[in-house]
Each structure stands twice: as structure tokens, then as C-alpha cells.
Amino acid sequence: ELEVINAALYLRRPLLVTGGPGVGKSSLAHSVADELRLGDVLRWPIVSRTSLQDGLYHYDAIARLQDVQIAAHDPGAAAGGPGAPERIGDYIRLGPLGTALLPSARPRVLLVDELDKSDIDLPNDLLNILEEGEFVIPELQRLADRLPGNEAEVLTSDGRKVRIKDGRVACTHFPFVVL
């Protein structure tokens, strides 16, 4: 088992662990994270309607629109009002996969739980992103040239704030992914 885990880490490939409930997929992810001091495990629970977008990020366009409308009547009231494109990050939260792909000093551990319950396209979409090791947030990329330093601050799935440059998230260390 240890050789397989080391091979997955070395080859920068996801580790497919099969078996029913209780076989130890979650325990394996937590053990690797603890043993290698990789931080908390990022957990992405999958249901039948989960899409790749759910794992990458969520953009709350409705909240941003509300803030723009409020700011139109009271310019000091909302973060996302006219003249404040740099605050678009307030409306974006990275999902577990997006958080795992952030540049970092050490890889993160991502547990993709219940992938077998997903839509038929999700596994292929997921593998494409994992092969690339990066993705673009179009909402940020469109505004990058108007953002200070071409960066926006967004929230991660584990509650941290990070800066994303040019709307692109690209990992420096491939995450350890347990499927």
C-alpha cells in the first residue's frame, strides 16, 4: 500500500481507492495528510447533480447585483458597487478542488468522496483539470486589468483568504487526491 501511495505522490496522479463504505478511503487521506504534515484534508462530497464547477469555485452573482443596486442609491453602502471592481473577490469562494490547486509550499490532500454517484461527465472533467493542474475563473479574468496588481482576494473552502492573479489558479505542487 505504501508503494502505491508514494507512486501517486511521485507521479502527481490521483489515487483511486475502491471499496464500499468503511474501507478506509477517508482514513487514508487523513493519515497521509497527518504523516506528511500537509494540513487539513479538503473534502469534496459528490452527489448526483455535482458539477466540476462546484469543486472549483462558486460566484455569487446575485449578491453582487444586490450590492450594486444598493450602492446605486447609497454609494458608501456596498462593497461591490460601481467603481469598486477590485471587490469582486468578495463574491467568489473556491471549492475544495480549487483550494487544492492553489499554489502552495506543500501539496494539499483532497478527498473526493462518493465519485461513483456523480453525473457521467464529472470523472472525465475532473481528470482533465487534474492533468492541467490549473483553471481560470472567467469572472476574475475579465476584470484582471482593472484590479490592483491584476489580483483579487477570494475565500477558500477552508476559510482562508488568498490572492489570485489574472483570474488563473495554477498549482505549484500537485495535490494528493483520493478518489
Rosetta silent file (secondary structure, phi, psi, omega in degrees, C-alpha in Angstrom):
SEQUENCE: ELEVINAALYLRRPLLVTGGPGVGKSSLAHSVADELRLGDVLRWPIVSRTSLQDGLYHYDAIARLQDVQIAAHDPGAAAGGPGAPERIGDYIRLGPLGTALLPSARPRVLLVDELDKSDIDLPNDLLNILEEGEFVIPELQRLADRLPGNEAEVLTSDGRKVRIKDGRVACTHFPFVVL
SCORE:     score description
SCORE:     0.000 S_00000001
   1 L     0.000  -42.104 -178.245    0.000    0.000    0.000 S_00000001
   2 H   -62.441  -37.244  179.107    2.774    2.429    0.887 S_00000001
   3 H   -64.009  -38.556  179.673    4.422    1.940   -2.514 S_00000001
   4 H   -66.365  -42.106  178.464    1.159    2.831   -4.272 S_00000001
   5 H   -63.818  -46.276  178.550    0.763    5.997   -2.184 S_00000001
   6 H   -62.077  -38.977  178.326    4.366    7.011   -2.862 S_00000001
   7 H   -63.900  -42.383  178.548    3.892    6.331   -6.577 S_00000001
   8 H   -62.144  -41.731  178.118    0.780    8.543   -6.666 S_00000001
   9 H   -66.028  -46.076 -177.436    2.679   11.345   -4.934 S_00000001
  10 H   -65.825  -43.376 -176.919    5.750   10.973   -7.138 S_00000001
  11 H   -83.038   -4.476 -178.930    3.816   10.704  -10.421 S_00000001
  12 L    57.179   49.078 -179.778    1.439   13.526   -9.461 S_00000001
  13 L  -127.318  149.879  177.072   -1.593   11.376  -10.183 S_00000001
  14 L   -65.738  152.810  178.543   -4.818   10.812   -8.266 S_00000001
  15 E  -105.719  115.445  179.131   -5.081    7.651   -6.229 S_00000001
  16 L   -89.198  112.174  178.623   -8.228    5.656   -6.977 S_00000001
  17 L  -109.378  116.624 -177.354   -9.223    3.759   -3.850 S_00000001
  18 L  -101.273  159.670  177.822  -12.164    1.455   -4.446 S_00000001
  19 L   137.003  160.596 -178.628  -14.446   -0.228   -1.998 S_00000001
  20 L   -73.893 -177.132  178.106  -17.648    0.227   -0.120 S_00000001
  21 L   -57.678  137.822  177.194  -18.310    2.403    2.893 S_00000001
  22 L    89.777    1.112 -178.326  -15.845    1.778    5.699 S_00000001
  23 L   -73.999  -20.866  174.463  -12.995    0.518    3.518 S_00000001
  24 L   113.901   18.372  179.494  -10.785    3.378    4.718 S_00000001
  25 H   -61.503  -48.104  179.778  -10.666    5.984    1.947 S_00000001
  26 H   -64.597  -42.290  179.129  -11.160    8.863    4.379 S_00000001
  27 H   -61.214  -39.822  178.847   -8.742    7.341    6.890 S_00000001
  28 H   -62.309  -47.434  179.869   -6.114    7.010    4.180 S_00000001
  29 H   -59.332  -45.172 -179.518   -6.472   10.678    3.168 S_00000001
  30 H   -67.465  -38.288  179.022   -6.223   11.820    6.793 S_00000001
  31 H   -64.344  -43.482  178.789   -3.249    9.533    7.506 S_00000001
  32 H   -63.649  -44.707  179.610   -1.306   10.856    4.512 S_00000001
  33 H   -60.808  -42.994 -179.657   -2.105   14.464    5.473 S_00000001
  34 H   -68.688  -48.475 -175.901   -1.012   13.856    9.073 S_00000001
  35 H   -62.016  -39.998 -177.236    2.099   11.829    8.260 S_00000001
  36 L   -96.972    4.346 -179.992    3.386   14.304    5.660 S_00000001
  37 L    52.628   56.376 -177.390    2.135   17.392    7.530 S_00000001
  38 L  -101.632   11.177  178.766    0.062   18.591    4.586 S_00000001
  39 L    86.346 -171.427 -179.032   -2.607   20.385    6.594 S_00000001
  40 L   -67.671  147.035  175.812   -6.295   19.625    6.846 S_00000001
  41 L   -72.566  131.991  173.890   -7.883   17.290    4.310 S_00000001
  42 E   -89.200  121.978 -175.561  -10.071   19.106    1.801 S_00000001
  43 E  -109.067  128.429  177.671  -13.258   17.049    1.400 S_00000001
  44 E  -119.479   96.964  178.585  -15.446   17.257   -1.699 S_00000001
  45 E   -76.718  131.897 -177.086  -18.656   15.251   -1.230 S_00000001
  46 L  -104.376  137.078  171.935  -20.226   14.264   -4.552 S_00000001
  47 L  -125.753  175.725 -173.633  -23.943   13.879   -5.249 S_00000001
  48 L   -60.601  -26.937 -178.188  -25.753   13.085   -8.496 S_00000001
  49 L  -104.319   13.230  178.069  -26.007   16.755   -9.543 S_00000001
  50 L   -69.699  135.807  176.491  -22.457   17.810   -8.594 S_00000001
  51 L  -116.175  167.206  177.408  -20.562   19.530  -11.399 S_00000001
  52 H   -58.597  -38.198  179.238  -16.887   20.328  -11.842 S_00000001
  53 H   -54.997  -38.959 -179.968  -17.751   23.978  -11.201 S_00000001
  54 H   -59.346  -36.679 -179.912  -18.898   23.033   -7.668 S_00000001
  55 H   -79.165  -27.877 -177.060  -15.427   21.761   -6.856 S_00000001
  56 H   -82.060  -59.060 -178.645  -13.576   24.680   -8.435 S_00000001
  57 E  -167.852  163.772  174.495  -15.408   27.798   -7.224 S_00000001
  58 E  -126.379  129.941  177.005  -18.745   29.499   -6.631 S_00000001
  59 E  -111.405  121.049 -178.376  -19.500   33.009   -7.859 S_00000001
  60 L   -93.143   81.461 -178.018  -22.446   34.702   -6.125 S_00000001
  61 H   -66.416  -32.155 -179.263  -23.690   36.950   -8.928 S_00000001
  62 H   -65.217  -46.053  179.147  -26.983   37.627   -7.127 S_00000001
  63 H   -63.276  -38.835  179.294  -25.261   39.079   -4.050 S_00000001
  64 H   -65.270  -43.309  178.023  -23.029   41.197   -6.274 S_00000001
  65 H   -61.044  -43.434  177.620  -26.043   42.508   -8.206 S_00000001
  66 H   -59.039  -44.815 -179.378  -27.817   43.338   -4.946 S_00000001
  67 H   -65.033  -37.093  177.183  -24.779   45.251   -3.708 S_00000001
  68 H   -64.135  -42.161  179.580  -24.524   47.167   -6.986 S_00000001
  69 H   -66.405  -39.662  177.613  -28.193   48.133   -6.715 S_00000001
  70 H   -64.309  -43.737 -178.447  -27.778   49.219   -3.089 S_00000001
  71 H   -65.460  -27.806  178.334  -24.678   51.227   -3.988 S_00000001
  72 H   -63.595  -30.917  179.722  -26.581   52.994   -6.765 S_00000001
  73 H   -94.296  -28.223 -179.178  -28.818   54.510   -4.062 S_00000001
  74 L  -141.799   87.969 -172.250  -26.169   54.785   -1.328 S_00000001
  75 L   -51.853  -25.180 -179.574  -22.618   54.807   -2.791 S_00000001
  76 L   -92.065    2.134 -169.744  -20.939   54.038    0.560 S_00000001
  77 L   -88.678  -24.356 -171.460  -23.188   51.094    1.447 S_00000001
  78 L  -129.794  144.901 -178.557  -21.925   48.173   -0.635 S_00000001
  79 L   -71.049  -31.907 -173.304  -18.554   46.621   -1.380 S_00000001
  80 L   -99.133   20.252 -176.614  -19.401   45.672   -4.954 S_00000001
  81 L   -71.703  177.452  179.261  -20.822   48.963   -6.134 S_00000001
  82 L   -55.253  142.217  179.047  -19.796   50.997   -9.147 S_00000001
  83 L    81.769    4.882 -178.903  -16.158   51.953   -9.156 S_00000001
  84 L  -128.802   51.378 -179.092  -15.154   49.003   -6.975 S_00000001
  85 H   -63.745  -22.051 -178.782  -14.316   46.114   -9.348 S_00000001
  86 H   -65.530  -13.056 -178.682  -11.436   45.142   -7.043 S_00000001
  87 H   -93.679    7.829 -179.782  -14.005   43.788   -4.585 S_00000001
  88 H   -58.640  -27.759  178.761  -15.330   41.107   -6.947 S_00000001
  89 H   -60.993  -21.658  176.955  -13.385   38.598   -4.849 S_00000001
  90 H   -63.315  -18.092 -175.061  -15.939   39.154   -2.076 S_00000001
  91 H  -108.586    8.823 -179.038  -18.384   37.170   -4.216 S_00000001
  92 E  -122.269  131.376  175.523  -16.106   34.237   -5.096 S_00000001
  93 E  -129.389  124.610  177.703  -15.348   31.243   -2.902 S_00000001
  94 E   -69.274  142.761  174.105  -13.051   28.478   -4.062 S_00000001
  95 L   -84.105 -177.387 -178.348  -14.359   24.943   -3.731 S_00000001
  96 H   -61.016  -40.600  178.732  -12.289   22.049   -2.375 S_00000001
  97 H   -68.007  -44.269  177.386  -10.724   21.259   -5.763 S_00000001
  98 H   -60.085  -40.884  178.467   -9.969   24.928   -6.429 S_00000001
  99 H   -65.610  -40.625  179.802   -8.394   25.247   -2.988 S_00000001
 100 H   -65.019  -26.557 -177.902   -6.280   22.108   -3.560 S_00000001
 101 L   -90.159   -0.966  177.969   -4.951   23.596   -6.811 S_00000001
 102 L   -63.441  145.390  173.661   -3.781   26.862   -5.248 S_00000001
 103 L   -60.881  134.793 -179.187   -0.036   27.498   -5.399 S_00000001
 104 L  -155.453  163.555  179.937    1.463   26.445   -2.065 S_00000001
 105 L   -68.714  -28.897 -179.108    4.726   25.404   -0.460 S_00000001
 106 L  -135.148  153.269  178.264    3.394   21.861    0.030 S_00000001
 107 L   -66.952  157.266  174.693    0.700   19.827   -1.720 S_00000001
 108 L  -101.975  161.498  175.607   -2.775   19.582   -0.219 S_00000001
 109 E  -105.175  125.715  179.406   -4.787   16.393    0.308 S_00000001
 110 E  -118.562  123.190  175.672   -8.152   16.280   -1.464 S_00000001
 111 E  -103.717  112.466  176.035  -10.702   13.568   -0.720 S_00000001
 112 E   -95.345  104.199 -170.649  -13.291   13.274   -3.494 S_00000001
 113 E   -95.545  129.347  175.703  -16.000   11.326   -1.702 S_00000001
 114 L    70.301   39.153  179.482  -18.620    9.209   -3.496 S_00000001
 115 H   -57.967  -28.246  179.890  -17.425    9.911   -7.066 S_00000001
 116 H   -64.175  -16.283  179.229  -19.431    6.886   -8.192 S_00000001
 117 H   -89.152   -0.827 -172.799  -22.634    8.883   -7.507 S_00000001
 118 L   -77.469  167.959  169.736  -21.676   11.639   -9.956 S_00000001
 119 L   -60.465  154.162 -175.022  -23.012   12.560  -13.355 S_00000001
 120 L   -61.186  -27.660 -177.224  -21.352   10.558  -16.121 S_00000001
 121 L   -83.335  -21.902 -173.344  -19.249   13.558  -17.293 S_00000001
 122 H   -58.940  -46.042 -179.558  -17.752   14.555  -13.933 S_00000001
 123 H   -57.704  -42.232  178.705  -14.939   11.958  -13.767 S_00000001
 124 H   -67.624  -42.225  177.351  -13.627   12.958  -17.214 S_00000001
 125 H   -60.425  -42.129 -179.880  -13.962   16.672  -16.448 S_00000001
 126 H   -63.806  -44.761  179.839  -12.122   16.126  -13.175 S_00000001
 127 H   -63.585  -36.391  177.287   -9.292   14.206  -14.831 S_00000001
 128 H   -61.445  -45.493  179.265   -8.860   16.989  -17.413 S_00000001
 129 H   -64.579  -41.492 -179.498   -8.436   19.589  -14.660 S_00000001
 130 H   -66.052  -33.663  176.507   -6.064   17.321  -12.742 S_00000001
 131 H   -67.022  -40.932 -179.141   -3.947   16.806  -15.867 S_00000001
 132 H   -73.763  -38.344 -177.225   -3.699   20.555  -16.442 S_00000001
 133 L    72.846   16.439  179.816   -3.161   21.444  -12.778 S_00000001
 134 E  -157.603  162.636  173.991   -4.794   24.817  -13.355 S_00000001
 135 E  -155.324  165.571 -178.487   -8.049   26.557  -14.155 S_00000001
 136 E  -114.995  141.313  172.135   -9.355   30.023  -14.928 S_00000001
 137 L  -102.491  100.430 -174.068  -12.048   31.972  -13.118 S_00000001
 138 H   -56.467  -35.375 -179.338  -13.612   33.916  -16.024 S_00000001
 139 H   -61.838  -33.156  177.065  -15.290   36.437  -13.716 S_00000001
 140 H   -84.261  -37.778 -177.233  -11.853   37.462  -12.430 S_00000001
 141 H   -63.160  -38.560  179.562  -10.030   37.150  -15.731 S_00000001
 142 L   -61.947  -31.970 -175.929  -12.404   39.622  -17.431 S_00000001
 143 L  -102.404    1.539 -171.573  -11.639   42.255  -14.801 S_00000001
 144 H   -52.839  -41.087 -176.728   -7.954   41.478  -14.189 S_00000001
 145 H   -71.376  -13.261  177.591   -6.647   44.603  -15.905 S_00000001
 146 H   -99.935   -3.073 -179.262   -8.851   46.780  -13.671 S_00000001
 147 L   -91.780  145.139  177.569   -7.790   45.097  -10.423 S_00000001
 148 H   -59.788  121.043 -178.918   -4.885   46.428   -8.340 S_00000001
 149 H    67.880   15.986 -176.409   -1.859   44.350   -9.353 S_00000001
 150 H    57.703   28.191 -177.199   -4.221   42.282  -11.528 S_00000001
 151 E  -122.104  149.901  172.465   -5.143   40.398   -8.330 S_00000001
 152 E  -130.017  143.654  177.207   -8.342   39.685   -6.446 S_00000001
 153 E   -94.293  126.227  179.775   -8.661   38.349   -2.916 S_00000001
 154 E  -126.881  165.104  178.234  -11.039   35.390   -2.611 S_00000001
 155 E   -94.013  142.849  177.434  -12.092   32.999    0.133 S_00000001
 156 L   -95.663  170.779  179.921  -11.013   29.346    0.069 S_00000001
 157 L   -68.200  -19.659  177.662  -13.092   26.331    1.036 S_00000001
 158 L  -102.156   18.444  169.935  -11.142   26.101    4.296 S_00000001
 159 L    85.958    5.981  177.706  -11.814   29.737    5.222 S_00000001
 160 L   -89.076  160.107  172.462   -8.529   31.400    4.254 S_00000001
 161 E  -105.885  132.249  179.961   -8.218   34.475    2.057 S_00000001
 162 E  -132.921  158.221  178.208   -5.867   34.202   -0.913 S_00000001
 163 E  -101.964  134.911  179.020   -4.916   36.433   -3.816 S_00000001
 164 E  -118.170  126.646 -177.202   -5.472   35.234   -7.378 S_00000001
 165 E   -97.905  133.478  176.524   -3.594   36.929  -10.211 S_00000001
 166 L    57.849   21.092  177.855   -5.128   37.348  -13.676 S_00000001
 167 L    72.425   13.305 -176.022   -8.026   35.049  -12.753 S_00000001
 168 E  -114.641  132.276  174.524   -5.814   31.949  -13.008 S_00000001
 169 E  -112.299  120.850 -179.480   -5.249   29.289  -10.361 S_00000001
 170 E  -137.213  125.250 -176.289   -2.266   27.030  -11.077 S_00000001
 171 L   -74.676  147.059  173.041   -0.770   24.600   -8.597 S_00000001
 172 L   -97.901  -27.412  175.357    2.934   24.560   -7.845 S_00000001
 173 L  -128.622  120.465 -177.569    2.670   21.204   -6.051 S_00000001
 174 L   -61.256  132.236 -179.511    0.156   18.693   -7.363 S_00000001
 175 L   -68.404  154.083  172.107   -2.393   17.781   -4.660 S_00000001
 176 E   -85.881  112.059 -173.043   -2.645   14.247   -3.295 S_00000001
 177 E  -110.288  124.882  174.847   -6.108   13.251   -4.499 S_00000001
 178 E  -108.102  118.653  179.710   -8.013   10.258   -3.132 S_00000001
 179 L  -103.803    0.000    0.000  -10.980    9.295   -5.314 S_00000001
